[in-house]
Short mmCIF file of C-alpha atoms in Angstrom, two decimals:
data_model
loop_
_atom_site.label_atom_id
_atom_site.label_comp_id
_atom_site.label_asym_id
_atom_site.label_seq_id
_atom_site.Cartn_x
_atom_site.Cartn_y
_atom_site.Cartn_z
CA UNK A 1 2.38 11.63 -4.02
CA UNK A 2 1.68 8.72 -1.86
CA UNK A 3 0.06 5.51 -2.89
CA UNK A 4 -3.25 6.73 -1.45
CA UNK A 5 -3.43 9.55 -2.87
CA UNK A 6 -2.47 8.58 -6.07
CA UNK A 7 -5.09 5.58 -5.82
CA UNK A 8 -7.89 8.05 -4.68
CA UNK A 9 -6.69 10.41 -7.23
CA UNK A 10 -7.31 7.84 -10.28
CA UNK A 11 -10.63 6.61 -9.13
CA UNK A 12 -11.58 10.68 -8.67
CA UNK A 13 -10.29 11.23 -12.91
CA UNK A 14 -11.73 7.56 -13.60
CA UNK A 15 -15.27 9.32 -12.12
CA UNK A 16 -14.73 12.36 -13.97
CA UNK A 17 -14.61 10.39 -16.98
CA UNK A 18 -18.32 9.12 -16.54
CA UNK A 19 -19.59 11.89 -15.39
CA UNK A 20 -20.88 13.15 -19.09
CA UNK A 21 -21.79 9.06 -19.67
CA UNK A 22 -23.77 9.58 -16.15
CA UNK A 23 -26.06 12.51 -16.90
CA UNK A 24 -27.03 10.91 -20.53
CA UNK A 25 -27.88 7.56 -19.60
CA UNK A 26 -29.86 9.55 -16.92
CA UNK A 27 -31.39 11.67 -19.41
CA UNK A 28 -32.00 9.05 -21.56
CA UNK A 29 -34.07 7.15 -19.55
CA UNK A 30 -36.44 9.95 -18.94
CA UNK A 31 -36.78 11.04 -22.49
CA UNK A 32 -37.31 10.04 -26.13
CA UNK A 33 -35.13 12.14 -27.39
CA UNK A 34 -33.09 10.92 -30.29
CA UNK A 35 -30.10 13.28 -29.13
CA UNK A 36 -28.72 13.67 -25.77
CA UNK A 37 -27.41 16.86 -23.78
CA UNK A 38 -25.66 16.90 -20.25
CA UNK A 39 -27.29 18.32 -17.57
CA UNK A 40 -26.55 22.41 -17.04
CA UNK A 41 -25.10 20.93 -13.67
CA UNK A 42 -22.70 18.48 -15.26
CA UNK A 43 -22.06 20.90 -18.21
CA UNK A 44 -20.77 23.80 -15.48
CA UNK A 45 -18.64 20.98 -13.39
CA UNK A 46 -16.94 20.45 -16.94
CA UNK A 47 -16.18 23.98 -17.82
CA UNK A 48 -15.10 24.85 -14.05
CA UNK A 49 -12.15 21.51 -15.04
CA UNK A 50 -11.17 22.73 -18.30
CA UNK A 51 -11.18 26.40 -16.89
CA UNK A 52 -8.34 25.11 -14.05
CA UNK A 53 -6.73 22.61 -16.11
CA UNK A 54 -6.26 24.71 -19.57
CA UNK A 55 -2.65 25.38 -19.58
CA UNK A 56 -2.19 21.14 -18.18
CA UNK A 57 -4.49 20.24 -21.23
CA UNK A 58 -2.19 22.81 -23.92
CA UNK A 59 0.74 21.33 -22.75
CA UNK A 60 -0.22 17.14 -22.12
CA UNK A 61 -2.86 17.03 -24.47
CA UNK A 62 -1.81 18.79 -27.37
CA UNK A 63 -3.17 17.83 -30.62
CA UNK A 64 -5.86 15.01 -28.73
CA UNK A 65 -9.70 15.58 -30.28
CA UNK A 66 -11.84 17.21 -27.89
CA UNK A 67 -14.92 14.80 -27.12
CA UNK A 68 -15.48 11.03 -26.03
CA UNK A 69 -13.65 11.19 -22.66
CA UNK A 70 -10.35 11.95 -25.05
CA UNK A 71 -8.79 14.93 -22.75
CA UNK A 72 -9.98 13.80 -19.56
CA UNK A 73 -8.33 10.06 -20.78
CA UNK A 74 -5.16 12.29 -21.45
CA UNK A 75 -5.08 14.22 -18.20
CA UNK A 76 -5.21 10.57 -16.20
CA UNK A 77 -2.94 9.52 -18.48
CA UNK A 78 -0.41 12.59 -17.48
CA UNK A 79 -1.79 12.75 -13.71
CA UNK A 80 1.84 12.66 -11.88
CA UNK A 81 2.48 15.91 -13.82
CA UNK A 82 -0.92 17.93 -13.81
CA UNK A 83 -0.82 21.34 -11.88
CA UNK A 84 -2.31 21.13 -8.25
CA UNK A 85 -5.37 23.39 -9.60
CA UNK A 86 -6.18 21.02 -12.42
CA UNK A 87 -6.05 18.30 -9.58
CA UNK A 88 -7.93 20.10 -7.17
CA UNK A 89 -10.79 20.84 -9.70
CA UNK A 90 -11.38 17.12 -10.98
CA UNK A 91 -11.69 16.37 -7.10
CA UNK A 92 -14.33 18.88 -6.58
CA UNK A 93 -16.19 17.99 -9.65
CA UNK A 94 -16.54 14.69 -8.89
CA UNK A 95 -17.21 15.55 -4.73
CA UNK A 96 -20.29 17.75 -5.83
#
């Protein structure tokens, strides 16, 4: 991986990591609402990731707490080793 690409790929998993913190302060500022829920948008972008990045998440992430940023943290962490399609995925979420 080149030094581009591995920059461009950090600030793509470094967006991916506010995406969720994104859509609630959004939300937040149009609502009362004592408790906050991602968009059904940013919800579907999430589940499309951990869809293509399940078996790079079983195998770097084993035993880290699902929530907070905590697997996508791990999967930045581990991003020399992720598979192409876990990669690929974070990119798109974050192009779309």
């Amino acid at each position: 991986m080149t030094t581009h690409t591995r920059s461009t790929t950090i600030l793509m998993f470094g967006g991916l990591l506010a995406l969720p913190f994104l859509a609630i302060s959004a939300h937040a500022q149009t609502t009362n609402q004592s408790q906050f829920q991602a968009t059904p948008e940013t919800r579907a972008k999430v589940y499309k990731v951990a869809r293509a990045c399940k078996a790079d998440i079983k195998q770097y992430c084993k035993g880290i707490e699902y929530g907070g940023g905590r697997i996508a943290s791990c999967l930045k962490t581990n991003e020399a080793a992720i598979s192409e399609g876990c990669r690929t995925a974070m990119i798109e979420a974050m192009v779309r």
